[in-house]
Short mmCIF file of C-alpha atoms in Angstrom, two decimals:
data_model
loop_
_atom_site.label_atom_id
_atom_site.label_comp_id
_atom_site.label_asym_id
_atom_site.label_seq_id
_atom_site.Cartn_x
_atom_site.Cartn_y
_atom_site.Cartn_z
CA MET A 1 81.26 89.84 -95.31
CA THR A 2 81.47 86.04 -95.42
CA PRO A 3 83.55 84.46 -98.19
CA ALA A 4 80.36 83.14 -99.81
CA MET A 5 78.85 86.65 -99.91
CA THR A 6 81.90 88.29 -101.47
CA GLY A 7 82.88 85.49 -103.81
CA LYS A 8 86.39 85.61 -102.33
CA ARG A 9 87.94 82.21 -101.72
CA VAL A 10 89.10 81.20 -98.27
CA ASP A 11 92.84 80.79 -97.95
CA ARG A 12 93.36 77.03 -98.23
CA ARG A 13 96.19 77.02 -95.71
CA TRP A 14 93.98 78.67 -93.09
CA LEU A 15 91.09 76.33 -93.96
CA SER A 16 93.31 73.26 -93.69
CA GLU A 17 94.62 74.39 -90.31
CA ALA A 18 91.08 75.10 -89.04
CA VAL A 19 89.89 71.60 -89.99
CA ARG A 20 93.04 70.07 -88.49
CA ARG A 21 92.43 71.79 -85.14
CA ILE A 22 88.86 70.51 -84.94
CA GLU A 23 89.85 66.98 -85.95
CA ALA A 24 92.74 67.01 -83.46
CA ASP A 25 90.28 67.97 -80.73
CA TYR A 26 88.16 64.96 -81.70
CA ASN A 27 91.17 62.64 -81.64
CA ARG A 28 92.00 63.79 -78.11
CA SER A 29 88.51 62.89 -76.93
CA ALA A 30 87.57 59.35 -75.94
CA ASP A 31 84.11 58.09 -76.83
CA THR A 32 81.35 58.80 -74.32
CA HIS A 33 80.44 56.08 -71.84
CA LEU A 34 77.47 53.75 -72.08
CA ILE A 35 76.08 53.30 -68.57
CA ARG A 36 74.13 50.13 -67.77
CA VAL A 37 71.11 50.59 -65.49
CA ASP A 38 69.63 47.30 -64.25
CA LEU A 39 65.90 47.36 -63.55
CA PRO A 40 65.16 44.86 -60.72
CA ARG A 41 61.40 45.07 -61.26
CA TYR A 42 61.73 44.17 -64.95
CA PRO A 43 63.89 41.04 -65.35
CA GLY A 44 65.20 40.54 -68.86
CA ILE A 45 65.00 44.25 -69.75
CA VAL A 46 68.10 46.43 -69.43
CA LEU A 47 68.36 50.19 -69.77
CA TYR A 48 71.51 51.94 -71.03
CA LEU A 49 72.40 55.63 -70.84
CA LYS A 50 74.70 57.08 -73.51
CA ASP A 51 76.47 59.68 -71.35
CA GLU A 52 76.98 62.72 -73.58
CA SER A 53 77.78 64.94 -70.60
CA SER A 54 81.41 63.78 -70.76
CA HIS A 55 82.18 65.79 -73.91
CA PRO A 56 84.60 68.72 -73.42
CA THR A 57 81.68 71.17 -73.40
CA GLY A 58 79.42 68.95 -71.32
CA SER A 59 76.58 67.94 -73.63
CA LEU A 60 75.35 66.06 -76.68
CA LYS A 61 75.55 69.35 -78.60
CA HIS A 62 79.35 69.08 -78.75
CA ARG A 63 78.90 66.55 -81.57
CA LEU A 64 76.54 68.87 -83.44
CA ALA A 65 78.75 71.95 -83.03
CA ARG A 66 81.77 70.09 -84.38
CA SER A 67 79.78 68.89 -87.40
CA LEU A 68 78.32 72.34 -88.09
CA PHE A 69 81.74 73.99 -88.03
CA LEU A 70 83.29 71.37 -90.31
CA TYR A 71 80.32 71.64 -92.69
CA ALA A 72 80.60 75.43 -92.85
CA LEU A 73 84.38 75.35 -93.22
CA CYS A 74 84.35 72.79 -96.02
CA ASN A 75 81.67 74.81 -97.82
CA GLU A 76 83.94 77.87 -97.42
CA TRP A 77 81.20 79.75 -95.58
CA ILE A 78 83.65 80.63 -92.79
CA GLY A 79 86.99 82.34 -93.19
CA PRO A 80 89.60 83.73 -90.76
CA GLU A 81 87.69 87.02 -90.28
CA THR A 82 84.13 85.64 -90.16
CA THR A 83 81.86 86.40 -87.21
CA VAL A 84 79.82 83.31 -86.34
CA ILE A 85 76.21 83.49 -85.08
CA GLU A 86 73.87 80.85 -83.69
CA SER A 87 70.34 80.72 -82.29
CA SER A 88 70.29 78.38 -79.31
CA SER A 89 68.70 77.54 -75.98
CA GLY A 90 72.21 77.39 -74.56
CA SER A 91 74.02 74.07 -74.93
CA THR A 92 74.69 74.29 -78.68
CA ALA A 93 75.99 77.83 -78.20
CA VAL A 94 78.33 76.68 -75.41
CA SER A 95 79.84 74.08 -77.74
CA GLU A 96 80.01 76.43 -80.72
CA ALA A 97 81.69 79.12 -78.63
CA TYR A 98 84.32 76.51 -77.76
CA PHE A 99 85.06 75.79 -81.43
CA ALA A 100 84.92 79.46 -82.43
CA LYS A 101 87.50 80.26 -79.76
CA MET A 102 89.64 77.39 -81.02
CA LEU A 103 89.67 79.04 -84.47
CA GLY A 104 90.04 82.61 -83.20
CA LEU A 105 86.60 83.69 -84.44
CA ARG A 106 84.10 86.07 -82.88
CA PHE A 107 80.89 84.30 -81.80
CA PHE A 108 77.39 85.57 -80.97
CA ALA A 109 74.74 83.40 -79.29
CA VAL A 110 71.12 84.47 -79.75
CA VAL A 111 69.31 82.91 -76.79
CA PRO A 112 65.90 83.15 -75.09
CA ALA A 113 65.87 85.33 -71.97
CA THR A 114 64.81 82.24 -69.96
CA THR A 115 68.10 80.42 -70.65
CA ALA A 116 69.70 79.18 -67.42
CA LYS A 117 72.42 81.54 -66.15
CA PRO A 118 75.11 78.82 -65.88
CA LYS A 119 74.70 78.18 -69.61
CA LEU A 120 75.19 81.88 -70.31
CA ASP A 121 78.26 81.85 -68.07
CA ALA A 122 79.65 78.87 -70.02
CA ILE A 123 79.12 80.66 -73.36
CA ARG A 124 80.98 83.68 -72.03
CA PHE A 125 83.71 81.47 -70.55
CA HIS A 126 84.51 80.22 -74.05
CA GLY A 127 84.60 83.78 -75.40
CA GLY A 128 81.07 83.94 -76.79
CA GLU A 129 78.88 87.03 -76.69
CA ILE A 130 75.21 86.90 -75.64
CA HIS A 131 72.26 88.45 -77.45
CA MET A 132 69.03 87.78 -75.53
CA VAL A 133 65.50 87.83 -76.94
CA ASP A 134 62.28 87.88 -74.92
CA ASP A 135 60.30 85.86 -77.48
CA PRO A 136 62.01 82.55 -78.39
CA ARG A 137 60.24 82.63 -81.75
CA THR A 138 62.37 85.59 -82.82
CA VAL A 139 65.74 83.85 -82.46
CA TYR A 140 65.84 82.99 -86.16
CA ALA A 141 65.12 86.49 -87.45
CA VAL A 142 67.49 88.10 -84.94
CA SER A 143 70.26 85.66 -85.90
CA HIS A 144 69.83 86.47 -89.58
CA ARG A 145 69.87 90.19 -88.76
CA LEU A 146 73.08 89.91 -86.71
CA ALA A 147 74.73 87.95 -89.51
CA ALA A 148 73.80 90.70 -91.97
CA GLU A 149 74.95 93.49 -89.65
CA THR A 150 78.32 91.88 -88.89
CA GLY A 151 78.88 90.37 -92.32
CA GLY A 152 79.02 87.08 -90.48
CA HIS A 153 77.76 83.53 -90.95
CA TYR A 154 74.65 82.13 -89.25
CA LEU A 155 75.42 78.45 -88.52
CA ASP A 156 71.65 77.71 -88.27
CA GLN A 157 71.60 74.42 -86.40
CA PHE A 158 67.88 74.05 -87.05
CA THR A 159 68.42 73.82 -90.80
CA TYR A 160 71.77 72.07 -91.10
CA ALA A 161 71.79 69.60 -88.18
CA GLU A 162 70.44 66.67 -90.19
CA ARG A 163 72.82 67.13 -93.12
CA ALA A 164 76.04 68.20 -91.38
CA THR A 165 76.47 64.80 -89.69
CA ASP A 166 77.33 61.73 -91.76
CA TRP A 167 74.44 59.42 -90.82
CA ARG A 168 76.06 56.36 -92.44
CA GLY A 169 78.84 56.21 -89.86
CA ASN A 170 82.10 58.10 -89.38
CA ASN A 171 81.85 57.75 -85.59
CA ASN A 172 78.44 59.34 -85.27
CA ILE A 173 76.39 58.71 -82.13
CA ALA A 174 74.38 55.85 -83.67
CA GLU A 175 77.47 53.95 -84.81
CA SER A 176 78.98 54.47 -81.35
CA ILE A 177 75.89 53.07 -79.60
CA PHE A 178 75.79 49.88 -81.64
CA ALA A 179 79.56 49.34 -81.28
CA GLN A 180 79.35 49.71 -77.50
CA MET A 181 76.36 47.36 -77.30
CA ALA A 182 78.10 44.58 -79.26
CA GLU A 183 79.06 42.45 -76.23
CA GLU A 184 75.84 42.95 -74.22
CA GLU A 185 73.27 40.16 -73.81
CA HIS A 186 70.86 42.10 -76.03
CA PRO A 187 73.32 43.74 -78.48
CA CYS A 188 70.66 45.05 -80.84
CA PRO A 189 68.47 47.40 -78.80
CA SER A 190 64.73 46.94 -79.01
CA TRP A 191 64.42 50.72 -78.82
CA ILE A 192 66.63 53.80 -78.89
CA VAL A 193 64.99 56.81 -77.24
CA CYS A 194 66.10 60.41 -77.79
CA GLY A 195 64.65 63.91 -77.75
CA ALA A 196 64.42 66.43 -80.58
CA GLY A 197 65.65 70.00 -80.49
CA THR A 198 66.80 70.42 -84.06
CA GLY A 199 65.86 66.90 -85.11
CA GLY A 200 69.43 66.17 -86.18
CA THR A 201 70.10 63.40 -83.65
CA SER A 202 66.88 61.53 -84.37
CA ALA A 203 67.52 61.84 -88.12
CA THR A 204 71.04 60.43 -87.74
CA ILE A 205 69.94 57.52 -85.55
CA GLY A 206 66.86 56.69 -87.61
CA ARG A 207 68.77 56.70 -90.89
CA PHE A 208 71.64 54.66 -89.45
CA ILE A 209 69.23 52.00 -88.16
CA ARG A 210 67.76 51.60 -91.64
CA TYR A 211 71.11 51.78 -93.42
CA CYS A 212 72.54 48.98 -91.24
CA ARG A 213 69.28 46.98 -91.43
CA HIS A 214 68.84 46.76 -87.66
CA ASP A 215 65.52 45.73 -86.13
CA THR A 216 65.79 48.53 -83.57
CA LYS A 217 62.97 51.04 -83.37
CA LEU A 218 63.40 54.76 -82.70
CA CYS A 219 61.24 56.64 -80.21
CA VAL A 220 61.46 60.40 -79.83
CA ALA A 221 60.46 61.77 -76.43
CA ASP A 222 59.01 65.25 -76.79
CA PRO A 223 57.76 67.81 -74.25
CA VAL A 224 53.99 68.18 -74.28
CA HIS A 225 54.36 71.85 -75.22
CA SER A 226 56.31 71.14 -78.41
CA VAL A 227 55.16 70.96 -81.99
CA PHE A 228 57.18 67.91 -83.04
CA HIS A 229 54.89 65.19 -81.64
CA ARG A 230 51.85 67.01 -83.04
CA HIS A 231 53.46 67.20 -86.47
CA PHE A 232 54.34 63.49 -86.26
CA GLU A 233 50.65 62.67 -85.85
CA ASP A 234 49.39 65.28 -88.32
CA ARG A 235 51.81 66.68 -90.90
CA SER A 236 49.63 69.74 -91.40
CA VAL A 237 50.53 71.00 -87.90
CA VAL A 238 53.71 73.05 -88.26
CA ALA A 239 53.64 75.51 -85.33
CA LEU A 240 52.32 75.89 -81.79
CA PRO A 241 49.69 78.41 -80.74
CA GLU A 242 51.01 81.69 -79.36
CA GLY A 243 52.13 81.44 -75.72
CA CYS A 244 52.61 77.66 -75.74
CA ALA A 245 56.16 76.71 -74.74
CA SER A 246 58.05 73.97 -72.93
CA ARG A 247 60.22 74.52 -69.86
CA ILE A 248 62.62 71.73 -70.85
CA GLU A 249 65.69 73.39 -72.32
CA GLY A 250 67.33 71.88 -75.39
CA ILE A 251 64.38 69.90 -76.75
CA GLY A 252 60.94 70.73 -78.08
CA ARG A 253 60.29 73.59 -80.46
CA PRO A 254 57.43 76.02 -81.27
CA ARG A 255 57.81 75.35 -85.01
CA VAL A 256 58.77 72.31 -87.08
CA GLU A 257 62.45 72.73 -87.85
CA PRO A 258 63.89 71.88 -91.29
CA SER A 259 66.15 69.24 -89.70
CA PHE A 260 63.24 67.28 -88.19
CA VAL A 261 62.61 64.12 -90.27
CA PRO A 262 59.47 62.34 -88.96
CA SER A 263 59.63 59.54 -91.52
CA VAL A 264 62.62 57.88 -89.79
CA ILE A 265 60.87 57.87 -86.38
CA ASP A 266 58.78 54.86 -85.31
CA ARG A 267 57.04 56.44 -82.35
CA MET A 268 56.80 59.66 -80.36
CA ILE A 269 55.86 60.02 -76.70
CA ALA A 270 54.74 63.37 -75.30
CA VAL A 271 55.98 64.04 -71.76
CA GLU A 272 54.69 66.59 -69.26
CA ASP A 273 57.27 69.03 -67.89
CA ALA A 274 56.64 67.88 -64.31
CA ASP A 275 57.27 64.25 -65.34
CA SER A 276 60.54 65.25 -67.01
CA ILE A 277 61.71 67.09 -63.90
CA GLY A 278 60.62 64.28 -61.58
CA ALA A 279 62.39 61.66 -63.68
CA MET A 280 65.50 63.84 -63.81
CA ARG A 281 65.59 64.19 -60.04
CA ALA A 282 65.03 60.46 -59.46
CA LEU A 283 67.75 59.43 -61.91
CA SER A 284 70.16 61.91 -60.34
CA ASP A 285 69.60 60.23 -56.98
CA ARG A 286 70.16 56.81 -58.56
CA LEU A 287 73.40 57.83 -60.31
CA GLY A 288 74.73 60.00 -57.50
CA ARG A 289 75.17 62.99 -59.81
CA ARG A 290 72.92 65.51 -61.48
CA VAL A 291 71.54 65.17 -64.99
CA GLY A 292 69.64 67.68 -67.11
CA GLY A 293 65.94 68.02 -67.81
CA SER A 294 65.94 66.52 -71.31
CA THR A 295 67.43 63.34 -69.86
CA GLY A 296 64.39 63.17 -67.60
CA THR A 297 62.14 63.48 -70.66
CA ASN A 298 63.95 60.58 -72.30
CA LEU A 299 63.78 58.46 -69.15
CA TRP A 300 60.03 58.97 -68.73
CA ALA A 301 59.45 57.69 -72.26
CA CYS A 302 61.78 54.75 -71.61
CA ALA A 303 59.75 53.81 -68.53
CA GLN A 304 56.57 53.70 -70.59
CA ILE A 305 58.19 51.44 -73.18
CA VAL A 306 59.71 49.15 -70.53
CA GLU A 307 56.34 48.69 -68.85
CA GLU A 308 54.74 47.85 -72.21
CA MET A 309 57.49 45.34 -73.00
CA ALA A 310 57.12 43.69 -69.60
CA ALA A 311 53.34 43.45 -69.98
CA ALA A 312 53.83 41.75 -73.35
CA GLY A 313 56.39 39.32 -71.92
CA GLU A 314 59.21 40.78 -74.01
CA THR A 315 62.89 41.06 -73.06
CA GLY A 316 65.60 43.21 -74.57
CA SER A 317 67.57 46.41 -74.20
CA ILE A 318 66.70 50.09 -74.46
CA VAL A 319 69.29 52.81 -75.04
CA THR A 320 68.65 56.46 -74.32
CA LEU A 321 70.73 59.62 -74.07
CA LEU A 322 72.03 61.31 -70.95
CA CYS A 323 72.14 64.61 -72.80
CA ASP A 324 73.97 66.85 -70.33
CA GLY A 325 74.86 67.23 -66.69
CA GLY A 326 72.66 68.99 -64.17
CA ASP A 327 75.13 71.56 -62.87
CA ARG A 328 73.81 74.12 -65.38
CA TYR A 329 70.33 73.83 -63.86
CA GLY A 330 71.12 74.37 -60.20
CA CYS A 331 69.18 77.65 -60.18
CA THR A 332 66.17 76.18 -62.04
CA TYR A 333 65.32 72.46 -62.15
CA TYR A 334 67.18 71.72 -58.89
CA ASP A 335 65.77 74.74 -57.07
CA ASP A 336 62.57 73.70 -55.28
CA VAL A 337 61.46 77.32 -54.83
CA TRP A 338 61.92 78.02 -58.55
CA LEU A 339 59.79 74.97 -59.39
CA ASP A 340 57.11 75.83 -56.83
CA ASP A 341 56.84 79.38 -58.14
CA ARG A 342 56.10 77.96 -61.59
CA GLY A 343 53.67 75.34 -60.40
CA VAL A 344 55.79 72.35 -61.45
CA ALA A 345 54.50 69.44 -59.35
CA TRP A 346 57.49 67.15 -59.72
CA THR A 347 57.52 65.19 -56.46
CA ASP A 348 54.92 62.52 -57.36
CA PRO A 349 56.56 61.80 -60.75
CA ALA A 350 59.92 61.56 -58.96
CA ALA A 351 58.48 58.97 -56.56
CA ARG A 352 57.06 56.96 -59.47
CA MET A 353 60.39 57.03 -61.27
CA THR A 354 62.27 56.00 -58.13
CA GLN A 355 59.98 52.98 -57.92
CA PHE A 356 60.56 52.21 -61.61
CA LEU A 357 64.34 52.33 -61.16
CA GLY A 358 64.07 50.01 -58.18
#
C-alpha cells in the first residue's frame, strides 16, 4: 500500500535522501543545447532546435519524469517500498524507470503493443518491467488496476504533467529557451512550436510566456489523428472515434488529457503522419544524425509558419523542440519496408522539407 493509502507517514530521512539524489542528478546535467538552423531561402528568419535528446535518458520526457517523481515524493505518495506505475508510449517510461532505479523502487510501464522495441529495451535496461496492452485506450484503466494490485502509486503523467512543473521558472524548458536566446539577433522568438502528448510542455511554455509578458506566440503541432487540435477548435470534442490513432509516438492522444490547457495556446497545426516522417528524415540528413518522429511534426508546422512570415515580409526567430533522437526508431520510422507496409508515403514530404531547409 502507498503511504497515502495507509495514512502512514514516509520516513523523512528516506524522503530527504530521495529528493537529494534526484536534485544531484539534475546538478550533474548541463542544460540542453539550442541548435541554430539558418534558412537560406528565408533571409531574416532563423530556426532554432532545443535539443532535448541530450538528457541522460535521451528525450524531453526526462524533465517530466523528474518533476513527476519530485511531486509525488513531496506529496508523500511514494515511500521506500512503493511500486511505481506509469502509462506511456515509451519515452516517459524510459525516464521514469531511470529515476525509479535511482531510488531503488520497482517500476511498471503500461505501454501500447505498437511501442518501438528499442524503447522497450531502454525501459528494461533501467530496470523497468513492461505491461503491454493491445488497445492504447486501456492504458489508464490497466495502470490503475496494477497500482491497486501492487499497492503501488500510479504517477499518471496525463493528469499531473501541467502541475508538477513550476511554470514560473525554476529552470523549466521555457525559462531555458529564453535565456539561451538572449544574445541572438531576434532574442524574443516570434513563435515557439511544440507537440502535445500530455499537454504539460505546452502548458508550461504558454504560462511562462504570459507570466514574463513576452510577445511570443505558442503553436502546438499535432498529428492529424489526435484529438487535441479538434478540441482546440471545438471544446465539445473530447475523444476520437474508435480506430482513429496516430503513428507518431509521444504526441497526439485519443482523448483530451487533464494536463492539456488549450487557453494558453495561440494556434494549432494538424500534421499528417507522412509529413512528420518526411520532415524527420530530411532534418536528420541536414543534421547528420537521426531525430524522432515528433520532431518531424514540429518541423512541418515550423515550415508553415516560416512561409507565412516570409509572405508577410516579417523577420524573426522560431524555436521548436528536438524531442528525442532517432535511434529508438530504427525498426520503424527509418525502415523503408516498415513504412511501405503501412502505406506511409514519406518521400515527397521529405523532398519538400529538404528544399525548405535549403
